[in-house]
Amino acid sequence: MADYLIKSTDKRTFTLLAGAAVLGELKYTEWFSFKAILALTDGTSFRIEPRGFWGTTIEVKDEAQTVHLSFKMNWDGNIVLKSRLGGTNRAVVLKNRGLQGGYVLLDKEGQELLTIQPDFKWNKANHDYAVVSSEQFDTYAAKEALVLTAIHCANYYMTMASTIITTTII
């Protein structure tokens, strides 16, 4: 099991830390955009961008346009991630934990891989995240990229939820 901290330095930049070691960064290209760059400290980088007319599917691509991961919000509010990171095809689901708060990333058997707890910083008006991985998740290839993608999904989820709340109130 590993503990990670995601520090938000501004509204668009999220840094993945394990202890004091920086493992990678998720940086949104524009404010209120789902487009982002995911950069790992080993020099690997990916582009995250919406696909299609409505942009409801998000893809994680490398410089050669190879899709390594995609995700889409399901009708039940869960986000389904399909990954080819590390050369292995996997499907995982990010679920909102409801009243317990936070999010959980589950494998296809329903085993917890990650728990993600947002920590809203009122003085910065943005979120940091505490992430705890399971022993099973620790065996995954490219796990740092998957953690940062899960954070992108959590941000996506919060954006979609706030959009629904705002349009309902108005």
Coordinates of N, CA and C in Angstrom, one line a residue:
M1 N 0.8 -1.2 0.0 CA 0.0 0.0 0.0 C 0.9 1.2 0.0
A2 N 0.5 2.2 -0.8 CA 1.2 3.5 -0.8 C 0.2 4.6 -0.6
D3 N 0.8 5.7 0.0 CA 0.0 6.9 0.2 C 0.6 7.9 -0.7
Y4 N -0.3 8.6 -1.4 CA 0.1 9.7 -2.3 C -0.6 11.0 -1.8
L5 N 0.0 12.1 -2.1 CA -0.6 13.4 -1.9 C -0.6 14.1 -3.2
I6 N -1.7 14.7 -3.6 CA -1.9 15.5 -4.8 C -2.0 16.9 -4.3
K7 N -1.0 17.7 -4.6 CA -1.0 19.1 -4.2 C -1.4 20.0 -5.4
S8 N -2.4 20.9 -5.2 CA -2.8 21.8 -6.2 C -2.1 23.1 -6.0
T9 N -1.2 23.5 -6.9 CA -0.5 24.7 -6.8 C -1.3 25.9 -7.3
D10 N -2.2 25.7 -8.1 CA -3.1 26.7 -8.6 C -4.3 25.9 -9.1
K11 N -5.3 26.5 -9.7 CA -6.5 25.9 -10.2 C -6.3 24.9 -11.4
R12 N -5.1 25.0 -12.0 CA -4.8 24.1 -13.1 C -3.7 23.1 -13.0
T13 N -3.0 23.1 -11.9 CA -1.8 22.3 -11.8 C -1.9 21.4 -10.5
F14 N -1.8 20.1 -10.7 CA -1.8 19.1 -9.6 C -0.6 18.3 -9.6
T15 N 0.2 18.3 -8.5 CA 1.5 17.6 -8.4 C 1.3 16.3 -7.6
L16 N 1.7 15.2 -8.1 CA 1.7 13.9 -7.4 C 2.9 13.7 -6.6
L17 N 2.7 13.5 -5.3 CA 3.9 13.3 -4.4 C 3.7 12.0 -3.6
A18 N 4.9 11.3 -3.4 CA 4.9 10.1 -2.5 C 6.0 10.5 -1.5
G19 N 5.6 10.9 -0.3 CA 6.5 11.5 0.6 C 6.9 12.8 0.1
A20 N 8.2 13.1 0.0 CA 8.7 14.3 -0.5 C 9.1 14.2 -2.0
A21 N 9.0 13.0 -2.6 CA 9.3 12.8 -4.0 C 8.2 13.1 -4.9
V22 N 8.5 14.0 -5.9 CA 7.6 14.3 -7.0 C 7.6 13.2 -8.0
L23 N 6.4 12.7 -8.3 CA 6.3 11.6 -9.3 C 5.7 12.0 -10.6
G24 N 5.0 13.1 -10.6 CA 4.4 13.6 -11.9 C 3.5 14.8 -11.6
E25 N 2.9 15.3 -12.7 CA 2.1 16.5 -12.7 C 1.0 16.4 -13.7
L26 N -0.2 16.9 -13.3 CA -1.4 17.0 -14.2 C -1.6 18.5 -14.3
K27 N -1.5 19.0 -15.5 CA -1.7 20.5 -15.8 C -2.7 20.7 -16.9
Y28 N -3.8 21.4 -16.5 CA -4.8 21.7 -17.5 C -4.3 22.8 -18.3
T29 N -4.6 22.7 -19.6 CA -4.1 23.7 -20.6 C -4.8 25.0 -20.5
E30 N -6.1 25.0 -20.1 CA -6.9 26.2 -20.0 C -7.8 26.1 -18.8
W31 N -8.3 27.2 -18.3 CA -9.2 27.2 -17.2 C -10.5 26.7 -17.6
F32 N -11.2 25.8 -16.9 CA -12.5 25.2 -17.2 C -12.4 24.4 -18.5
S33 N -11.3 23.7 -18.7 CA -11.1 22.8 -19.8 C -10.8 21.4 -19.3
F34 N -11.2 20.4 -20.1 CA -10.8 19.0 -19.8 C -9.5 18.6 -20.5
K35 N -9.0 19.5 -21.3 CA -7.7 19.2 -21.9 C -6.6 19.4 -20.9
A36 N -5.6 18.5 -20.8 CA -4.6 18.6 -19.9 C -3.3 17.8 -20.4
I37 N -2.2 18.1 -19.7 CA -0.9 17.4 -20.0 C -0.6 16.6 -18.7
L38 N -0.3 15.4 -18.9 CA 0.1 14.5 -17.7 C 1.6 14.2 -18.0
A39 N 2.4 14.7 -17.1 CA 3.9 14.5 -17.2 C 4.4 13.8 -16.0
L40 N 5.2 12.7 -16.3 CA 5.8 12.0 -15.2 C 7.3 12.4 -15.1
T41 N 7.9 12.1 -13.9 CA 9.3 12.5 -13.7 C 10.3 11.7 -14.5
D42 N 9.8 10.6 -15.1 CA 10.7 9.8 -15.9 C 10.8 10.3 -17.4
G43 N 10.1 11.4 -17.6 CA 10.1 12.0 -19.0 C 8.9 11.6 -19.8
T44 N 8.1 10.7 -19.4 CA 6.9 10.3 -20.1 C 5.8 11.4 -20.0
S45 N 5.2 11.7 -21.1 CA 4.1 12.6 -21.0 C 2.9 12.2 -21.9
F46 N 1.8 12.6 -21.5 CA 0.5 12.2 -22.2 C -0.3 13.5 -22.4
R47 N -1.2 13.5 -23.4 CA -2.2 14.5 -23.6 C -3.5 14.0 -23.2
I48 N -4.3 14.7 -22.5 CA -5.6 14.3 -22.1 C -6.6 15.3 -22.9
E49 N -7.5 14.7 -23.7 CA -8.3 15.5 -24.5 C -9.7 14.9 -24.7
P50 N -10.8 15.7 -24.8 CA -12.1 15.2 -25.1 C -12.1 14.7 -26.6
R51 N -13.0 13.7 -26.8 CA -13.2 13.2 -28.2 C -14.6 13.3 -28.6
G52 N -14.9 13.5 -29.8 CA -16.2 13.6 -30.3 C -16.9 14.9 -30.2
F53 N -18.1 15.0 -30.8 CA -18.8 16.3 -30.8 C -19.1 16.8 -29.5
W54 N -19.7 15.9 -28.6 CA -20.0 16.4 -27.2 C -18.9 16.3 -26.3
G55 N -17.8 15.7 -26.6 CA -16.6 15.6 -25.7 C -16.9 14.7 -24.5
T56 N -17.8 13.8 -24.6 CA -18.1 13.0 -23.4 C -17.1 11.9 -23.1
T57 N -16.3 11.5 -24.1 CA -15.3 10.5 -23.9 C -13.9 11.3 -23.8
I58 N -13.1 11.0 -22.8 CA -11.8 11.6 -22.7 C -10.7 10.6 -23.0
E59 N -9.7 11.0 -23.8 CA -8.7 10.1 -24.2 C -7.3 10.6 -23.6
V60 N -6.5 9.6 -23.3 CA -5.1 9.9 -22.8 C -4.2 9.4 -23.9
K61 N -3.5 10.3 -24.6 CA -2.7 10.0 -25.8 C -1.2 10.3 -25.6
D62 N -0.3 9.7 -26.3 CA 1.1 10.1 -26.3 C 1.4 10.9 -27.5
E63 N 2.6 11.2 -27.8 CA 3.0 12.1 -28.9 C 2.6 11.5 -30.2
A64 N 2.6 10.1 -30.3 CA 2.3 9.4 -31.5 C 0.8 9.2 -31.8
Q65 N 0.0 9.9 -30.9 CA -1.5 9.8 -31.0 C -2.0 8.4 -30.6
T66 N -1.2 7.6 -30.0 CA -1.7 6.3 -29.5 C -2.5 6.5 -28.2
V67 N -3.7 5.9 -28.2 CA -4.6 6.1 -27.1 C -4.2 5.0 -26.0
H68 N -3.8 5.5 -24.9 CA -3.4 4.6 -23.8 C -4.5 4.4 -22.8
L69 N -5.4 5.3 -22.7 CA -6.5 5.2 -21.7 C -7.6 6.1 -22.2
S70 N -8.8 5.7 -21.9 CA -10.0 6.5 -22.2 C -11.0 6.4 -21.0
F71 N -11.8 7.4 -20.8 CA -12.8 7.3 -19.8 C -14.1 8.1 -20.2
K72 N -15.2 7.6 -19.6 CA -16.5 8.2 -19.9 C -17.4 8.1 -18.7
M73 N -18.1 9.1 -18.4 CA -19.1 9.0 -17.4 C -20.3 8.1 -17.8
N74 N -20.6 7.1 -17.0 CA -21.6 6.2 -17.3 C -23.0 6.8 -16.9
W75 N -24.1 6.1 -17.3 CA -25.4 6.6 -17.0 C -25.7 6.7 -15.5
D76 N -25.0 5.8 -14.7 CA -25.2 5.7 -13.3 C -24.3 6.7 -12.5
G77 N -23.6 7.5 -13.2 CA -22.7 8.5 -12.5 C -21.3 8.0 -12.2
N78 N -21.0 6.8 -12.5 CA -19.7 6.2 -12.4 C -18.9 6.6 -13.6
I79 N -17.6 6.6 -13.5 CA -16.7 6.9 -14.6 C -15.9 5.6 -14.9
V80 N -16.1 5.1 -16.1 CA -15.5 3.9 -16.6 C -14.2 4.2 -17.3
L81 N -13.1 3.7 -16.8 CA -11.7 3.9 -17.4 C -11.3 2.6 -18.1
K82 N -10.9 2.7 -19.4 CA -10.4 1.6 -20.1 C -8.9 1.9 -20.4
S83 N -8.0 1.1 -19.8 CA -6.6 1.4 -19.9 C -5.8 0.3 -20.7
R84 N -4.8 0.8 -21.4 CA -3.9 0.0 -22.1 C -2.4 0.3 -21.6
L85 N -2.4 1.0 -20.4 CA -1.1 1.4 -19.9 C -0.3 0.2 -19.5
G86 N 1.0 0.2 -19.8 CA 1.8 -0.9 -19.4 C 1.6 -2.2 -20.3
G87 N 0.8 -2.0 -21.4 CA 0.6 -3.1 -22.4 C -0.5 -4.1 -21.9
T88 N -1.2 -3.8 -20.8 CA -2.2 -4.7 -20.3 C -3.6 -4.0 -20.5
N89 N -4.6 -4.6 -21.0 CA -5.9 -4.1 -21.1 C -6.6 -4.3 -19.8
R90 N -7.1 -3.2 -19.2 CA -7.8 -3.2 -18.0 C -9.0 -2.3 -18.0
A91 N -10.0 -2.6 -17.3 CA -11.2 -1.7 -17.1 C -11.3 -1.5 -15.6
V92 N -11.4 -0.3 -15.2 CA -11.7 0.1 -13.8 C -12.8 1.1 -13.7
V93 N -13.3 1.3 -12.6 CA -14.5 2.2 -12.4 C -14.1 3.2 -11.2
L94 N -14.4 4.4 -11.4 CA -14.3 5.4 -10.4 C -15.7 5.7 -9.9
K95 N -15.9 5.6 -8.6 CA -17.2 5.8 -8.0 C -17.1 6.9 -7.0
N96 N -18.2 7.7 -6.9 CA -18.3 8.7 -5.9 C -18.8 7.9 -4.6
R97 N -18.2 8.2 -3.5 CA -18.5 7.4 -2.3 C -19.7 8.0 -1.6
G98 N -20.4 9.0 -2.2 CA -21.6 9.6 -1.6 C -21.4 10.2 -0.3
L99 N -22.2 9.9 0.7 CA -22.1 10.5 2.0 C -20.8 10.3 2.7
Q100 N -20.0 9.2 2.4 CA -18.7 9.0 3.0 C -17.7 10.0 2.5
G101 N -18.0 10.6 1.3 CA -17.1 11.5 0.7 C -16.0 10.9 -0.1
G102 N -15.5 11.6 -1.0 CA -14.4 11.1 -1.8 C -14.8 10.1 -2.9
Y103 N -13.8 9.4 -3.4 CA -14.0 8.5 -4.5 C -13.2 7.2 -4.3
V104 N -13.6 6.2 -5.0 CA -12.9 4.9 -4.9 C -12.8 4.4 -6.3
L105 N -11.6 3.9 -6.6 CA -11.3 3.2 -7.9 C -11.4 1.7 -7.7
L106 N -12.2 1.1 -8.5 CA -12.5 -0.4 -8.3 C -12.1 -1.1 -9.6
D107 N -11.6 -2.4 -9.4 CA -11.3 -3.2 -10.6 C -12.6 -3.9 -11.0
K108 N -12.6 -4.7 -12.0 CA -13.8 -5.3 -12.5 C -14.5 -6.3 -11.5
E109 N -13.7 -6.8 -10.5 CA -14.2 -7.7 -9.5 C -14.8 -6.9 -8.3
G110 N -14.7 -5.5 -8.4 CA -15.2 -4.7 -7.3 C -14.2 -4.5 -6.1
Q111 N -12.9 -4.9 -6.3 CA -11.9 -4.7 -5.3 C -11.4 -3.3 -5.4
E112 N -11.2 -2.7 -4.2 CA -10.7 -1.3 -4.1 C -9.2 -1.2 -4.6
L113 N -8.9 -0.3 -5.5 CA -7.6 -0.1 -5.9 C -7.0 1.2 -5.3
L114 N -7.8 2.2 -5.3 CA -7.5 3.5 -4.8 C -8.6 4.1 -4.0
T115 N -8.3 4.8 -2.9 CA -9.3 5.7 -2.3 C -8.8 7.1 -2.5
I116 N -9.7 8.0 -2.9 CA -9.3 9.4 -3.1 C -10.1 10.3 -2.3
Q117 N -9.5 11.1 -1.4 CA -10.2 12.0 -0.5 C -9.8 13.4 -0.9
P118 N -10.8 14.2 -1.4 CA -10.5 15.6 -1.7 C -10.4 16.4 -0.4
D119 N -9.5 17.4 -0.4 CA -9.3 18.3 0.8 C -9.4 19.7 0.2
F120 N -10.6 20.3 0.4 CA -10.8 21.7 -0.2 C -10.0 22.7 0.6
K121 N -9.2 23.5 0.0 CA -8.4 24.5 0.6 C -9.1 25.9 0.4
W122 N -9.8 26.4 1.4 CA -10.6 27.6 1.3 C -9.7 28.8 0.9
N123 N -8.4 28.8 1.5 CA -7.6 29.9 1.2 C -7.1 30.0 -0.3
K124 N -7.1 28.8 -0.9 CA -6.7 28.8 -2.4 C -7.9 28.5 -3.3
A125 N -9.1 28.2 -2.7 CA -10.3 27.9 -3.5 C -10.1 26.8 -4.5
N126 N -9.3 25.7 -4.0 CA -9.1 24.6 -4.9 C -8.9 23.3 -4.0
H127 N -8.7 22.2 -4.6 CA -8.6 20.9 -3.9 C -7.2 20.4 -3.9
D128 N -6.7 19.8 -2.8 CA -5.7 18.8 -2.7 C -6.4 17.5 -2.6
Y129 N -5.6 16.4 -2.8 CA -6.2 15.1 -2.6 C -5.2 14.2 -1.8
A130 N -5.8 13.4 -0.9 CA -5.1 12.3 -0.3 C -5.5 11.0 -1.0
V131 N -4.5 10.2 -1.4 CA -4.8 9.0 -2.2 C -4.1 7.8 -1.5
V132 N -4.8 6.8 -1.3 CA -4.3 5.5 -0.7 C -4.5 4.4 -1.7
S133 N -3.4 3.7 -2.0 CA -3.5 2.6 -2.9 C -3.6 1.2 -2.2
S134 N -4.1 0.2 -2.9 CA -4.1 -1.1 -2.3 C -2.8 -1.9 -2.8
E135 N -2.6 -3.0 -2.2 CA -1.4 -3.8 -2.6 C -1.6 -4.3 -4.1
Q136 N -2.9 -4.5 -4.4 CA -3.1 -4.9 -5.8 C -2.8 -3.8 -6.8
F137 N -3.1 -2.6 -6.5 CA -2.8 -1.4 -7.3 C -1.3 -1.3 -7.5
D138 N -0.6 -1.5 -6.4 CA 0.9 -1.4 -6.4 C 1.5 -2.3 -7.4
T139 N 0.9 -3.3 -7.9 CA 1.4 -4.2 -8.9 C 1.2 -3.7 -10.4
Y140 N 0.3 -2.7 -10.5 CA 0.0 -2.2 -11.9 C 1.2 -1.4 -12.5
A141 N 1.4 -1.6 -13.8 CA 2.4 -0.8 -14.5 C 1.8 0.6 -14.7
A142 N 2.7 1.6 -14.8 CA 2.3 3.0 -15.0 C 1.3 3.5 -14.0
K143 N 1.5 3.1 -12.8 CA 0.5 3.4 -11.7 C 0.4 4.9 -11.5
E144 N 1.6 5.6 -11.6 CA 1.6 7.1 -11.4 C 0.7 7.8 -12.4
A145 N 0.7 7.3 -13.7 CA -0.2 7.9 -14.7 C -1.6 7.6 -14.4
L146 N -1.9 6.4 -13.9 CA -3.3 6.0 -13.5 C -3.8 6.8 -12.3
V147 N -2.9 7.1 -11.4 CA -3.3 8.0 -10.2 C -3.7 9.3 -10.7
L148 N -2.8 9.9 -11.6 CA -3.1 11.3 -12.1 C -4.4 11.3 -13.0
T149 N -4.6 10.2 -13.7 CA -5.8 10.1 -14.5 C -7.0 10.0 -13.6
A150 N -6.9 9.3 -12.5 CA -8.0 9.2 -11.6 C -8.3 10.5 -10.9
I151 N -7.3 11.4 -10.7 CA -7.5 12.7 -10.2 C -8.2 13.6 -11.2
H152 N -7.8 13.4 -12.5 CA -8.5 14.1 -13.6 C -10.0 13.7 -13.6
C153 N -10.3 12.4 -13.4 CA -11.6 11.9 -13.3 C -12.4 12.6 -12.2
A154 N -11.7 12.6 -11.0 CA -12.4 13.3 -9.8 C -12.7 14.7 -10.1
N155 N -11.8 15.4 -10.7 CA -12.0 16.8 -11.1 C -13.2 16.9 -12.1
Y156 N -13.2 16.0 -13.1 CA -14.2 15.9 -14.1 C -15.6 15.7 -13.4
Y157 N -15.6 14.7 -12.4 CA -16.8 14.4 -11.7 C -17.3 15.7 -11.0
M158 N -16.4 16.4 -10.3 CA -16.8 17.5 -9.5 C -17.3 18.6 -10.4
T159 N -16.7 18.8 -11.6 CA -17.1 19.8 -12.5 C -18.5 19.5 -13.1
M160 N -18.7 18.2 -13.4 CA -20.1 17.8 -13.9 C -21.1 18.0 -12.8
A161 N -20.8 17.6 -11.6 CA -21.8 17.7 -10.5 C -22.1 19.2 -10.2
S162 N -21.1 20.1 -10.2 CA -21.3 21.5 -10.0 C -22.1 22.1 -11.1
T163 N -21.9 21.6 -12.3 CA -22.7 22.1 -13.5 C -24.1 21.8 -13.4
I164 N -24.4 20.6 -12.9 CA -25.8 20.1 -12.8 C -26.5 20.9 -11.6
I165 N -25.7 21.1 -10.5 CA -26.3 21.9 -9.4 C -26.6 23.3 -9.8
T166 N -25.6 23.9 -10.5 CA -25.8 25.3 -10.9 C -26.9 25.5 -11.9
T167 N -27.1 24.6 -12.9 CA -28.2 24.7 -13.8 C -29.5 24.4 -13.2
T168 N -29.5 23.5 -12.1 CA -30.8 23.2 -11.4 C -31.2 24.4 -10.6
I169 N -30.3 25.1 -10.0 CA -30.6 26.3 -9.2 C -31.1 27.5 -10.0
I170 N -30.5 27.6 -11.2 CA -30.9 28.8 -12.1 C -32.1 28.4 -12.8

